[in-house]
Tab-separated table of N, CA and C in Angstrom:
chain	number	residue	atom	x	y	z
R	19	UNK	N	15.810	-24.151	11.737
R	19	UNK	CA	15.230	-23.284	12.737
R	19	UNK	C	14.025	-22.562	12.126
R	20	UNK	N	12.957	-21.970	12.930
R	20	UNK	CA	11.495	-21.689	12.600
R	20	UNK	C	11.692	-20.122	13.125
R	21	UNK	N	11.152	-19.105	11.980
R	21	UNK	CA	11.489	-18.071	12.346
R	21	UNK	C	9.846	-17.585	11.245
R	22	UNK	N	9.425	-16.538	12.630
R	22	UNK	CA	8.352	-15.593	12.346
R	22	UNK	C	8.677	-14.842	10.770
R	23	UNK	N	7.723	-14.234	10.372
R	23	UNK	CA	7.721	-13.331	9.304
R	23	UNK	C	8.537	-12.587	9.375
R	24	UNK	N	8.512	-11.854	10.594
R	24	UNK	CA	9.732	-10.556	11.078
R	24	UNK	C	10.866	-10.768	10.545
R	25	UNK	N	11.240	-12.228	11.373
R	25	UNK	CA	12.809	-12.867	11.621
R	25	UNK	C	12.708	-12.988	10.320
R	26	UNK	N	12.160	-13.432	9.676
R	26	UNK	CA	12.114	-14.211	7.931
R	26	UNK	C	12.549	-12.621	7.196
R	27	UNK	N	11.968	-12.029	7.531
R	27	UNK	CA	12.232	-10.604	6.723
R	27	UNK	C	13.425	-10.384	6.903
R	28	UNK	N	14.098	-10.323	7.938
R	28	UNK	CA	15.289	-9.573	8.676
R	28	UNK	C	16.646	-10.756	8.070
R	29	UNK	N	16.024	-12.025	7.750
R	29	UNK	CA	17.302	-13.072	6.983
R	29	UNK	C	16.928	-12.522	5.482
R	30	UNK	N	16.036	-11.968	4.929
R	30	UNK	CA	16.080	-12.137	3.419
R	30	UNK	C	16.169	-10.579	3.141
R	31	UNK	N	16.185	-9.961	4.095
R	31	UNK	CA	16.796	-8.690	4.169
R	31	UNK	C	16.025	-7.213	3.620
R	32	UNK	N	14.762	-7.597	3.872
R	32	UNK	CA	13.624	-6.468	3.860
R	32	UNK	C	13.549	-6.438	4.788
R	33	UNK	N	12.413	-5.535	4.749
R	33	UNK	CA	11.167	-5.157	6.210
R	33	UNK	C	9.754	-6.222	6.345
R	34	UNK	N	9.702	-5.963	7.458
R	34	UNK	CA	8.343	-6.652	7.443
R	34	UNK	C	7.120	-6.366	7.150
R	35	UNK	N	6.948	-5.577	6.866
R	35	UNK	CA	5.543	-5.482	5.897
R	35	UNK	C	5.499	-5.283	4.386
R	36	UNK	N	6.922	-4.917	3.638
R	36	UNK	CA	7.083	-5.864	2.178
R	36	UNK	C	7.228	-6.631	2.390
R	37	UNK	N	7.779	-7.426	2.771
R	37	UNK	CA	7.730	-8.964	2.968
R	37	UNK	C	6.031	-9.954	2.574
R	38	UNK	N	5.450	-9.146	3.961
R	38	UNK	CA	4.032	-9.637	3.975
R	38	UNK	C	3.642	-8.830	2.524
R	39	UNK	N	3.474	-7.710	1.855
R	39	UNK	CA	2.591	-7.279	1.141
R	39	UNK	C	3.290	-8.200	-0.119
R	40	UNK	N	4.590	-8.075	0.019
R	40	UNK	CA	4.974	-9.198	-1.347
R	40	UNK	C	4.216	-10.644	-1.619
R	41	UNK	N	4.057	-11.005	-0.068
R	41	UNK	CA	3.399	-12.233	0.602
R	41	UNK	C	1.870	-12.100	-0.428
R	42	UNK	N	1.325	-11.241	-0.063
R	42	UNK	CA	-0.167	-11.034	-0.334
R	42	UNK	C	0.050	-11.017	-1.931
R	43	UNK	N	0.819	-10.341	-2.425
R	43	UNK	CA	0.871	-10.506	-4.083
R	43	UNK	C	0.946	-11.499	-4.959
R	44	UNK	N	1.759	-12.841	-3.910
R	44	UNK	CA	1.835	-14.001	-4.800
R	44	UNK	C	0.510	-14.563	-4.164
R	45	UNK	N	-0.028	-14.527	-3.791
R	45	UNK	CA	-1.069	-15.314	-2.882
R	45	UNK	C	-1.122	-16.193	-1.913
R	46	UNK	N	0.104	-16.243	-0.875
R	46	UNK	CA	-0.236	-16.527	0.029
R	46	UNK	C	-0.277	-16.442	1.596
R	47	UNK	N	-0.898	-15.272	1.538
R	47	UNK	CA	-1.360	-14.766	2.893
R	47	UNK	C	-2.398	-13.921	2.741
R	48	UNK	N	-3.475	-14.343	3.097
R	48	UNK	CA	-5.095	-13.455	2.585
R	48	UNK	C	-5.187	-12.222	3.140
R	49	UNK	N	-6.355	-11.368	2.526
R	49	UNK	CA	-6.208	-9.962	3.229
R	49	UNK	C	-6.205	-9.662	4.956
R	50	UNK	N	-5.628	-10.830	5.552
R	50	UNK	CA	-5.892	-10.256	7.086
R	50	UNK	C	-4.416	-10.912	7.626
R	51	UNK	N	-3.986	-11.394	6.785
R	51	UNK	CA	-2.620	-11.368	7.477
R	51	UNK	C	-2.421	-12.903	7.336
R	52	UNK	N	-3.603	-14.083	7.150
R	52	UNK	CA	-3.394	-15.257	7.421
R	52	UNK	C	-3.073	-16.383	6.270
R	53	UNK	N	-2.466	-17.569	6.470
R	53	UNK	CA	-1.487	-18.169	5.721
R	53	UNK	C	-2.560	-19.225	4.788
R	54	UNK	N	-3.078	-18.952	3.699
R	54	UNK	CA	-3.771	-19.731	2.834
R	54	UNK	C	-3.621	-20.954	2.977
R	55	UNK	N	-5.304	-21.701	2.765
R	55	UNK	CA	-4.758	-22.876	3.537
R	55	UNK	C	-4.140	-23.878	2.411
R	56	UNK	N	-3.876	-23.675	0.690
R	56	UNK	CA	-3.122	-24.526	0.552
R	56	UNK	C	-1.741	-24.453	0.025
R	57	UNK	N	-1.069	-23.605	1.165
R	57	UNK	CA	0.239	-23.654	1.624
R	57	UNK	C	0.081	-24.279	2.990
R	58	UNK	N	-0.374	-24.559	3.638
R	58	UNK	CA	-0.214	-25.115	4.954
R	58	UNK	C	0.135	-27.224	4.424
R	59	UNK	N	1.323	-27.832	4.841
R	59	UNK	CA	1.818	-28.790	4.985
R	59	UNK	C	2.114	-28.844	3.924
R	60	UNK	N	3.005	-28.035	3.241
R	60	UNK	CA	4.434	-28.061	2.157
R	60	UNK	C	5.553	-28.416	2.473
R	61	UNK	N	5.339	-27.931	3.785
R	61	UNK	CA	6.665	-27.932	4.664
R	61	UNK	C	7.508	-26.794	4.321
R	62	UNK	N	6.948	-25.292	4.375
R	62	UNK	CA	7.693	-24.378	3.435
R	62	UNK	C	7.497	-23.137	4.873
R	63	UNK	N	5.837	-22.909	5.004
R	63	UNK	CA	5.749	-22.348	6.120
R	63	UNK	C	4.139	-23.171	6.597
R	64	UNK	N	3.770	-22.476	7.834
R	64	UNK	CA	3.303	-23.148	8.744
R	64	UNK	C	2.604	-22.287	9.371
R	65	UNK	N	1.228	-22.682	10.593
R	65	UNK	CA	0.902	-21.392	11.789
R	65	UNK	C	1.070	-22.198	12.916
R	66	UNK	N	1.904	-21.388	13.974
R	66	UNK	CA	2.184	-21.778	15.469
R	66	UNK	C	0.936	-20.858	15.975
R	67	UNK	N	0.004	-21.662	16.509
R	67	UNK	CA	-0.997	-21.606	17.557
R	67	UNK	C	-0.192	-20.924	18.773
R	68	UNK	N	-0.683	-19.810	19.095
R	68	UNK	CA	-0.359	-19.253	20.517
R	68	UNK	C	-1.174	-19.186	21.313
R	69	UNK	N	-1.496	-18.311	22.810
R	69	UNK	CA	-2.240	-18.080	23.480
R	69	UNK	C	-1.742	-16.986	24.164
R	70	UNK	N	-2.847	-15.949	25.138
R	70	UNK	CA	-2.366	-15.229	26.050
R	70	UNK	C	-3.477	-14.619	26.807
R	71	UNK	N	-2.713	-14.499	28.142
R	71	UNK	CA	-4.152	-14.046	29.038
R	71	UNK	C	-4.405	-12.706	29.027
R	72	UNK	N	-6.063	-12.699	28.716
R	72	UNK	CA	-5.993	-11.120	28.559
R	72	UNK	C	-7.287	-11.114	30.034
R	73	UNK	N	-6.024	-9.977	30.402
R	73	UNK	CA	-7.216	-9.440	32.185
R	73	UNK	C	-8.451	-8.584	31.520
R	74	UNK	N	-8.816	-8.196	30.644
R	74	UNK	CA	-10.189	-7.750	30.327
R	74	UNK	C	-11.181	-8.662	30.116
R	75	UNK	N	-11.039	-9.462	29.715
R	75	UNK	CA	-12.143	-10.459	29.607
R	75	UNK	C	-11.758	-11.893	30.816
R	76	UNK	N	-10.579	-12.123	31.184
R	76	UNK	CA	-10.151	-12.765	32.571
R	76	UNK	C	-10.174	-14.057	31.728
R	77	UNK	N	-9.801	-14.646	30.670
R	77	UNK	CA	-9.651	-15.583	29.791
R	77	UNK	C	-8.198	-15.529	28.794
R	78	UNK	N	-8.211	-16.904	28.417
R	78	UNK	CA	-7.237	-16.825	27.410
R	78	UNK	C	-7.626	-16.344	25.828
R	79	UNK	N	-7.058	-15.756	25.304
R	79	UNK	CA	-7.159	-15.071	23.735
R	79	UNK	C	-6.106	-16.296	22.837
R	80	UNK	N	-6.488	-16.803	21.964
R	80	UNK	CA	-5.679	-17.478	21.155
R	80	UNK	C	-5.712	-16.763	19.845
R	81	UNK	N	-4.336	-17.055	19.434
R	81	UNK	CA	-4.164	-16.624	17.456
R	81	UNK	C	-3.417	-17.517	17.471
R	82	UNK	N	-3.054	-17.225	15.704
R	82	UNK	CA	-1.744	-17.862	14.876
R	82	UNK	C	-0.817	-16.772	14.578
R	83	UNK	N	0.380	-17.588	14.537
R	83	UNK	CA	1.569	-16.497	13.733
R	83	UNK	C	2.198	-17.621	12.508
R	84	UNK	N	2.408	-16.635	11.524
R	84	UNK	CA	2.697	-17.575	10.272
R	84	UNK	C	4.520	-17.582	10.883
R	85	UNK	N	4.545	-18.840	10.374
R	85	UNK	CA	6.069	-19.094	10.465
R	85	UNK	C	6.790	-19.446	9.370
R	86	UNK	N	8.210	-19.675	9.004
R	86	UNK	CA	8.539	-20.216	7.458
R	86	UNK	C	9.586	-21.079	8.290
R	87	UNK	N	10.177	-22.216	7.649
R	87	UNK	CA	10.990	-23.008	7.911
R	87	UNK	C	12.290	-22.485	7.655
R	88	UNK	N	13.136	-23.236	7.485
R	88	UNK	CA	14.670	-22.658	6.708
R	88	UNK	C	14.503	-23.270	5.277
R	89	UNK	N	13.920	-24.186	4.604
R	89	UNK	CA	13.581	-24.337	3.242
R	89	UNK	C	12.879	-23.113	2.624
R	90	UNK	N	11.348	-23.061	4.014
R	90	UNK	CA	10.419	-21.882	3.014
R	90	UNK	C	11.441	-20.718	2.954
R	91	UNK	N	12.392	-20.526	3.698
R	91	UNK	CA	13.065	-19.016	3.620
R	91	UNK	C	13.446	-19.322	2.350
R	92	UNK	N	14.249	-20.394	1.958
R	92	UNK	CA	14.986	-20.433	0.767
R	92	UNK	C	14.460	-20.229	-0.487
R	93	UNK	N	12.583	-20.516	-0.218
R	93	UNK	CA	11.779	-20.934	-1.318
R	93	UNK	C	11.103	-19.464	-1.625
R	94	UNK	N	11.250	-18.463	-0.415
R	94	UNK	CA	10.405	-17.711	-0.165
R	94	UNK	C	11.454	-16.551	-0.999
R	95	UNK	N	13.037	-16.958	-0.538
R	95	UNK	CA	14.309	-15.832	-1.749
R	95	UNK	C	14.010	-15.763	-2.679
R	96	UNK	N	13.584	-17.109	-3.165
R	96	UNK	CA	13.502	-17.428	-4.582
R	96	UNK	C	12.361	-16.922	-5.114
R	97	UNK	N	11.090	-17.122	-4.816
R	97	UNK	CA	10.014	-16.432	-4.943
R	97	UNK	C	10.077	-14.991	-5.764
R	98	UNK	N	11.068	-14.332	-4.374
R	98	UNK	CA	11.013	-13.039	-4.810
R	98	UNK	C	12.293	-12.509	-5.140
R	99	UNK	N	13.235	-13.263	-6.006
R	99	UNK	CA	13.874	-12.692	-6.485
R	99	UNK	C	15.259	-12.349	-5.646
R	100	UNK	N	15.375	-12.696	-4.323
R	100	UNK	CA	16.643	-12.313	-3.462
R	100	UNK	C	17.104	-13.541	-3.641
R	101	UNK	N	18.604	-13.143	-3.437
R	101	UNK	CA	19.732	-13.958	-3.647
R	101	UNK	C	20.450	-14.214	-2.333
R	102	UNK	N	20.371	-15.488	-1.631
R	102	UNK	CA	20.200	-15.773	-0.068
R	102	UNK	C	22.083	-16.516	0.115
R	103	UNK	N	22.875	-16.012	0.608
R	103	UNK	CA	24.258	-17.029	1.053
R	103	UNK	C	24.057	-17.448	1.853
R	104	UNK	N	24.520	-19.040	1.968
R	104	UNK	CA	24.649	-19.863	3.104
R	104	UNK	C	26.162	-19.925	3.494
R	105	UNK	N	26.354	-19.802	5.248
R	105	UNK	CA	27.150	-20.025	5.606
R	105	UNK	C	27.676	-21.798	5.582
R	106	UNK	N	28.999	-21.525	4.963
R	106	UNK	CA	29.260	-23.043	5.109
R	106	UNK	C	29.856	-23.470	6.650
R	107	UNK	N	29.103	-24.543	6.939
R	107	UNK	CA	29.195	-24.907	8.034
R	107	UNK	C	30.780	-25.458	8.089
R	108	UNK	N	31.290	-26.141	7.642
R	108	UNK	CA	33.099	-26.484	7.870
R	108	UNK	C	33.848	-25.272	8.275
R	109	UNK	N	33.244	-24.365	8.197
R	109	UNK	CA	33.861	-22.714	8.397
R	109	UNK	C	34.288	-22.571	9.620
């Protein structure tokens, strides 16, 4: 399952903006929030392209949101030092 920074924070059991500033310390997420491009197709994390209509300009606004996989979460514990349990599935 593909879970935002937030969600990613909230499984490895910080907040979300250590998370990101930890992010920014190893290098990869540049000073504006966005996912360096050579972490993009590790298969660790990723950016989901969004969109949304904004009535001030009467157009669509597009961004990215960085996402991590369930590996990058694992890769991302490890990174920094948290110690992640997996539920065993036979459970």
């Amino acid at each position: 399952m593909n879970r935002t920074l937030d969600q990613a924070a909230a499984v490895l059991g910080i907040g979300p903006r250590k998370l990101r500033t930890r992010m920014r310390e190893l290098g990869l997420l540049n000073h504006a929030g966005e996912l360096i491009s050579s972490e993009r197709g590790q298969g660790r994390l990723f950016v989901d392209t969004r969109s949304r209509w904004n009535p001030a300009i009467k157009s669509y606004t597009h961004y990215g949101v960085v996402m991590a996989t369930e590996a990058g979460i694992a890769w991302l514990a490890e990174q920094l030092g948290i110690t992640v349990t997996k539920k065993d599935a036979a459970a």
